[in-house]
Short mmCIF file of C-alpha atoms in Angstrom, two decimals:
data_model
loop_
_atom_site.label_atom_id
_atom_site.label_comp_id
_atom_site.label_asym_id
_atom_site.label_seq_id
_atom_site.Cartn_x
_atom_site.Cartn_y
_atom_site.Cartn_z
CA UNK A 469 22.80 15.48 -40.54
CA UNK A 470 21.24 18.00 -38.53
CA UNK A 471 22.68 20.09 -35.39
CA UNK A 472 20.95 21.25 -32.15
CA UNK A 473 21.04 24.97 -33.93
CA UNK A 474 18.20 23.73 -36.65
CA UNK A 475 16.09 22.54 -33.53
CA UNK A 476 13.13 24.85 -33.31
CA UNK A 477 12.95 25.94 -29.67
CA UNK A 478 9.41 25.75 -29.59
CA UNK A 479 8.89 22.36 -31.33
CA UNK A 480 8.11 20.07 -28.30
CA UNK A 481 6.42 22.78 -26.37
CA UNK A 482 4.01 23.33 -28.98
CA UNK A 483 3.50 19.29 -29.80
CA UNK A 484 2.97 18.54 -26.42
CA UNK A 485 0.30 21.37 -26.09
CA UNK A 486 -1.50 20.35 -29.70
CA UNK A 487 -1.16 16.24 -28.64
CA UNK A 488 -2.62 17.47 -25.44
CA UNK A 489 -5.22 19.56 -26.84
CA UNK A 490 -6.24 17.11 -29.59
CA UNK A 491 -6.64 13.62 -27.44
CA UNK A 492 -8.45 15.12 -24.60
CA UNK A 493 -11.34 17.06 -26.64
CA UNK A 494 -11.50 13.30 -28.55
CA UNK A 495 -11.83 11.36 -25.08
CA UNK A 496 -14.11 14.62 -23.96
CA UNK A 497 -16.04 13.62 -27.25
CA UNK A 498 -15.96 9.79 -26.50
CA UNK A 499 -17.07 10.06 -22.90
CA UNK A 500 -20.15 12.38 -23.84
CA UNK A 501 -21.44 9.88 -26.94
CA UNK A 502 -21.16 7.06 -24.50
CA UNK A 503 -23.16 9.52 -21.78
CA UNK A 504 -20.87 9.06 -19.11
CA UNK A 505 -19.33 11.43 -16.99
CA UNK A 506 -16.97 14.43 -18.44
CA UNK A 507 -13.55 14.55 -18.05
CA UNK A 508 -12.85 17.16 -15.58
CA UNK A 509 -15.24 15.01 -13.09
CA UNK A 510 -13.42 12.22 -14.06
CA UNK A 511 -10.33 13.55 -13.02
CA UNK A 512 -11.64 14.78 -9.86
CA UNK A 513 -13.01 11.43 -8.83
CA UNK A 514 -9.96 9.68 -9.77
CA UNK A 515 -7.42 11.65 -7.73
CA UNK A 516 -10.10 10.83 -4.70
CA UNK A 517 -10.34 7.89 -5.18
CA UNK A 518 -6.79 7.17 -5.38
CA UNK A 519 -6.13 9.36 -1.87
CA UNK A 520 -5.70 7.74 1.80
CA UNK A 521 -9.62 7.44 2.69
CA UNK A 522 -10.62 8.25 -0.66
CA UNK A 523 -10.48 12.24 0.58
CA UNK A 524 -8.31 14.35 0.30
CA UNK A 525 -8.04 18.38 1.41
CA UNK A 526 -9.52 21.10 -1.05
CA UNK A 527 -5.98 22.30 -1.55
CA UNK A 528 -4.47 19.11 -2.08
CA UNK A 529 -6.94 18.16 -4.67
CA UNK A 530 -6.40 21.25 -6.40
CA UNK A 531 -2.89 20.11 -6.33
CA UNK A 532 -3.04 16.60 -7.67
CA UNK A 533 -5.58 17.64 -10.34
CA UNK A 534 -4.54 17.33 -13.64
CA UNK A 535 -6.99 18.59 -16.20
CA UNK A 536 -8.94 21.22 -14.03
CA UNK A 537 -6.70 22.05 -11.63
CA UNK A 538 -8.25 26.01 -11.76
CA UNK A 539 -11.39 25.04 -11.59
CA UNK A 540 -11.82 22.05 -8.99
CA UNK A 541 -14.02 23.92 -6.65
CA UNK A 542 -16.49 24.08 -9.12
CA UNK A 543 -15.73 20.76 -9.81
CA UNK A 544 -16.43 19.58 -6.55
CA UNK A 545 -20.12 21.46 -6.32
CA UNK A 546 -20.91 20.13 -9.47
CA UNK A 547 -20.05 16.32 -8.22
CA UNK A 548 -21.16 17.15 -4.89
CA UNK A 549 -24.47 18.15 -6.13
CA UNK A 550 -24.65 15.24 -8.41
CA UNK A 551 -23.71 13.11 -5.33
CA UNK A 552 -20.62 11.51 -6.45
CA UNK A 553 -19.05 14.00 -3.81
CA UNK A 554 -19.10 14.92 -0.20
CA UNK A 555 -17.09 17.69 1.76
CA UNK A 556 -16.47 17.35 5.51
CA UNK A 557 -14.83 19.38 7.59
CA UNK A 558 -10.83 17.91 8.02
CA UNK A 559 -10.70 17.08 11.92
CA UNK A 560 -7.02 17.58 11.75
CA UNK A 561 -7.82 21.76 10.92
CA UNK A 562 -11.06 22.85 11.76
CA UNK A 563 -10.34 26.03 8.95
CA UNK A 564 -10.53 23.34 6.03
CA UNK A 565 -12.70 21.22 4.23
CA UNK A 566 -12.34 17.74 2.98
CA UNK A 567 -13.56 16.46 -0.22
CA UNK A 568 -14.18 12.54 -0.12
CA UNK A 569 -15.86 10.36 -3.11
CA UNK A 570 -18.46 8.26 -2.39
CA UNK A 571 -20.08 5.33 -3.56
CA UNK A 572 -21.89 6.25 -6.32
CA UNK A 573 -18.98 8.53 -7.63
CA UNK A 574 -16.80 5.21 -7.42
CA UNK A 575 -19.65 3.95 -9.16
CA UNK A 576 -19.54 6.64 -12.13
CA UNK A 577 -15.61 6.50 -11.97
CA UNK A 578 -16.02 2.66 -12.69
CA UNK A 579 -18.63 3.08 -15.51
CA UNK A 580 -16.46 5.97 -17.04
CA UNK A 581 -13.38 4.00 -16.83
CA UNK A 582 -12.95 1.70 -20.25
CA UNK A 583 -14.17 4.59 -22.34
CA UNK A 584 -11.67 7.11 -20.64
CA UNK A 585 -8.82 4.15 -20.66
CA UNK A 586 -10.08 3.28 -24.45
CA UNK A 587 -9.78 6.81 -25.41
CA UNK A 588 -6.01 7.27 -24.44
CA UNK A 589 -4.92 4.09 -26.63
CA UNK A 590 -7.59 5.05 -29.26
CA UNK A 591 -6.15 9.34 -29.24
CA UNK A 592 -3.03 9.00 -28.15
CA UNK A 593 -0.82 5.89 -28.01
CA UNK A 594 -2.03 4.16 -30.74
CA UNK A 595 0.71 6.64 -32.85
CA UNK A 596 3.53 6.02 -31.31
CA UNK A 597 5.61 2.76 -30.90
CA UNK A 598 6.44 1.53 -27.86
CA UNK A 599 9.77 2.67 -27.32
CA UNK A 600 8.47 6.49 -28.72
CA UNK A 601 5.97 5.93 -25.41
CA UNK A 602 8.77 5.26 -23.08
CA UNK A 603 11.19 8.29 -24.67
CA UNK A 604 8.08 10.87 -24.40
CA UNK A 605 7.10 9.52 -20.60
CA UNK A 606 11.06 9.30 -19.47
CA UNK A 607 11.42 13.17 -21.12
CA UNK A 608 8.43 14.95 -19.83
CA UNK A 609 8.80 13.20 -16.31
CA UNK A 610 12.38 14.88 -16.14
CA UNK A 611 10.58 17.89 -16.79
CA UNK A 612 7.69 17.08 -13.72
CA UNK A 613 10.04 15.72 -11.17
CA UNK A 614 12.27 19.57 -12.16
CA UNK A 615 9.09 21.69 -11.14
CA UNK A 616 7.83 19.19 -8.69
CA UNK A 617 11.26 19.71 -6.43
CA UNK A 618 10.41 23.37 -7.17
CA UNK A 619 7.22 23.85 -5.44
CA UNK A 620 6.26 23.27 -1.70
CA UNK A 621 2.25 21.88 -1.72
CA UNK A 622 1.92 23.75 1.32
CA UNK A 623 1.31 26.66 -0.46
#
Protein backbone atom coordinates (compact mmCIF):
# COMPACT_ATOMS: atom_id res chain seq x y z
CA UNK A 1 0.00 0.00 0.00
CA UNK A 2 1.51 3.13 -0.86
CA UNK A 3 1.12 6.78 0.85
CA UNK A 4 0.98 10.28 -0.73
CA UNK A 5 4.81 10.64 0.75
CA UNK A 6 6.14 7.91 -2.04
CA UNK A 7 4.33 10.15 -4.73
CA UNK A 8 7.04 11.75 -6.79
CA UNK A 9 6.13 15.44 -6.97
CA UNK A 10 7.12 15.70 -10.38
CA UNK A 11 5.47 12.53 -11.79
CA UNK A 12 2.37 14.02 -13.59
CA UNK A 13 4.12 17.19 -14.49
CA UNK A 14 6.68 15.43 -16.30
CA UNK A 15 4.05 12.71 -18.02
CA UNK A 16 1.92 15.27 -19.11
CA UNK A 17 4.90 17.21 -20.73
CA UNK A 18 6.51 13.74 -22.38
CA UNK A 19 2.59 12.53 -23.51
CA UNK A 20 2.43 16.02 -24.81
CA UNK A 21 5.67 16.09 -26.43
CA UNK A 22 5.45 12.57 -27.90
CA UNK A 23 1.71 12.66 -29.64
CA UNK A 24 2.08 16.02 -31.14
CA UNK A 25 5.62 15.49 -33.01
CA UNK A 26 3.64 11.95 -34.19
CA UNK A 27 0.46 13.96 -35.50
CA UNK A 28 3.25 16.76 -36.70
CA UNK A 29 4.75 13.59 -38.49
CA UNK A 30 1.30 12.28 -39.74
CA UNK A 31 0.06 15.59 -41.07
CA UNK A 32 3.42 16.23 -43.11
CA UNK A 33 3.41 12.40 -44.81
CA UNK A 34 -0.16 13.03 -45.73
CA UNK A 35 1.10 16.77 -47.08
CA UNK A 36 -1.38 18.64 -45.36
CA UNK A 37 -1.07 21.54 -43.37
CA UNK A 38 1.26 21.63 -40.03
CA UNK A 39 0.02 21.75 -36.81
CA UNK A 40 0.63 25.14 -35.56
CA UNK A 41 -1.55 26.37 -38.77
CA UNK A 42 -3.90 23.98 -37.86
CA UNK A 43 -4.39 25.29 -34.64
CA UNK A 44 -4.56 28.73 -35.80
CA UNK A 45 -7.30 28.02 -38.29
CA UNK A 46 -9.24 26.08 -35.90
CA UNK A 47 -9.55 28.62 -33.08
CA UNK A 48 -10.83 31.02 -36.18
CA UNK A 49 -12.85 29.13 -37.32
CA UNK A 50 -14.50 28.31 -34.20
CA UNK A 51 -14.74 32.37 -33.23
CA UNK A 52 -18.04 34.66 -33.74
CA UNK A 53 -17.42 35.58 -37.61
CA UNK A 54 -14.75 33.20 -37.94
CA UNK A 55 -12.25 36.29 -36.63
CA UNK A 56 -11.14 36.95 -33.88
CA UNK A 57 -8.58 39.93 -32.43
CA UNK A 58 -4.69 39.32 -32.67
CA UNK A 59 -4.65 39.22 -28.90
CA UNK A 60 -7.43 37.02 -28.47
CA UNK A 61 -6.06 34.51 -30.83
CA UNK A 62 -2.91 34.57 -29.13
CA UNK A 63 -5.02 33.76 -26.21
CA UNK A 64 -7.09 30.83 -27.36
CA UNK A 65 -4.07 29.28 -29.13
CA UNK A 66 -2.99 26.21 -27.90
CA UNK A 67 0.12 24.86 -29.52
CA UNK A 68 1.77 28.22 -30.72
CA UNK A 69 0.48 30.51 -28.60
CA UNK A 70 4.21 32.54 -28.75
CA UNK A 71 4.40 32.45 -32.04
CA UNK A 72 0.85 33.19 -33.68
CA UNK A 73 1.89 36.33 -35.39
CA UNK A 74 4.08 34.49 -37.39
CA UNK A 75 1.53 32.15 -37.69
CA UNK A 76 -0.82 34.40 -39.08
CA UNK A 77 1.79 35.86 -41.96
CA UNK A 78 2.59 32.54 -42.80
CA UNK A 79 -1.37 31.61 -43.37
CA UNK A 80 -2.02 34.97 -44.49
CA UNK A 81 0.51 34.68 -47.15
CA UNK A 82 -0.59 31.26 -48.03
CA UNK A 83 -4.16 32.74 -48.16
CA UNK A 84 -5.90 30.72 -45.66
CA UNK A 85 -5.77 34.12 -43.64
CA UNK A 86 -6.85 37.68 -43.77
CA UNK A 87 -6.30 40.62 -41.19
CA UNK A 88 -8.67 43.60 -41.11
CA UNK A 89 -8.65 46.29 -39.13
CA UNK A 90 -11.36 45.59 -35.89
CA UNK A 91 -14.03 48.49 -36.45
CA UNK A 92 -14.78 48.30 -32.81
CA UNK A 93 -10.77 49.78 -32.12
CA UNK A 94 -9.24 51.32 -34.89
CA UNK A 95 -5.53 50.47 -32.88
CA UNK A 96 -6.14 46.61 -33.63
CA UNK A 97 -6.19 44.17 -36.17
CA UNK A 98 -8.45 41.29 -36.84
CA UNK A 99 -7.45 38.00 -38.06
CA UNK A 100 -10.42 36.14 -39.94
CA UNK A 101 -10.09 32.61 -41.91
CA UNK A 102 -11.25 32.37 -45.12
CA UNK A 103 -12.46 30.01 -47.47
CA UNK A 104 -9.73 28.26 -48.58
CA UNK A 105 -8.23 28.05 -44.97
CA UNK A 106 -11.70 26.37 -44.02
CA UNK A 107 -10.88 24.47 -46.93
CA UNK A 108 -7.27 23.29 -45.63
CA UNK A 109 -8.78 23.03 -42.01
CA UNK A 110 -11.34 20.49 -43.57
CA UNK A 111 -8.71 18.50 -45.60
CA UNK A 112 -6.35 18.48 -42.45
CA UNK A 113 -9.05 17.41 -40.22
CA UNK A 114 -9.30 13.28 -40.21
CA UNK A 115 -5.53 13.05 -40.19
CA UNK A 116 -5.23 15.59 -37.20
CA UNK A 117 -8.52 13.83 -35.49
CA UNK A 118 -6.88 10.24 -36.56
CA UNK A 119 -3.69 11.20 -35.02
CA UNK A 120 -5.07 11.96 -31.44
CA UNK A 121 -6.85 8.37 -31.22
CA UNK A 122 -3.87 6.82 -33.13
CA UNK A 123 -0.95 8.92 -30.39
CA UNK A 124 -2.81 9.42 -27.68
CA UNK A 125 -6.10 7.77 -26.63
CA UNK A 126 -5.69 4.65 -28.05
CA UNK A 127 -3.56 3.88 -24.44
CA UNK A 128 -5.77 4.66 -22.16
CA UNK A 129 -9.27 3.18 -21.31
CA UNK A 130 -12.06 5.09 -21.25
CA UNK A 131 -12.53 5.86 -17.81
CA UNK A 132 -8.35 6.72 -17.63
CA UNK A 133 -9.64 9.47 -20.51
CA UNK A 134 -12.27 10.90 -18.35
CA UNK A 135 -9.86 10.89 -14.92
CA UNK A 136 -6.92 12.68 -17.02
CA UNK A 137 -9.57 15.33 -18.79
CA UNK A 138 -11.64 15.86 -15.25
CA UNK A 139 -7.85 16.39 -13.48
CA UNK A 140 -6.08 18.65 -15.84
CA UNK A 141 -9.38 20.74 -16.43
CA UNK A 142 -9.32 21.45 -12.55
CA UNK A 143 -6.00 22.57 -13.19
CA UNK A 144 -7.23 25.03 -16.48
CA UNK A 145 -10.38 26.33 -14.99
CA UNK A 146 -7.55 27.26 -11.54
CA UNK A 147 -5.33 29.47 -13.93
CA UNK A 148 -8.13 30.40 -16.19
CA UNK A 149 -10.00 32.32 -13.04
CA UNK A 150 -6.43 33.62 -12.56
CA UNK A 151 -5.85 35.60 -15.59
CA UNK A 152 -7.89 38.59 -17.06
CA UNK A 153 -7.65 38.20 -21.29
CA UNK A 154 -7.58 41.78 -21.31
CA UNK A 155 -4.16 41.78 -20.74
Amino acid sequence: MSNDHDVDPVGAWRAVLLAQSRALRAIERDLAVAEMIPLGWYDVLLELNAAPDRRLRMQDLGMRAVLSRTRVSRIVTELETAGYVERVPDPDDKRATLAGITAEGRVALRRASPTYLAGIDQHFTRYLTVAQQRSVATALQRVIDAHDAQTDPRR
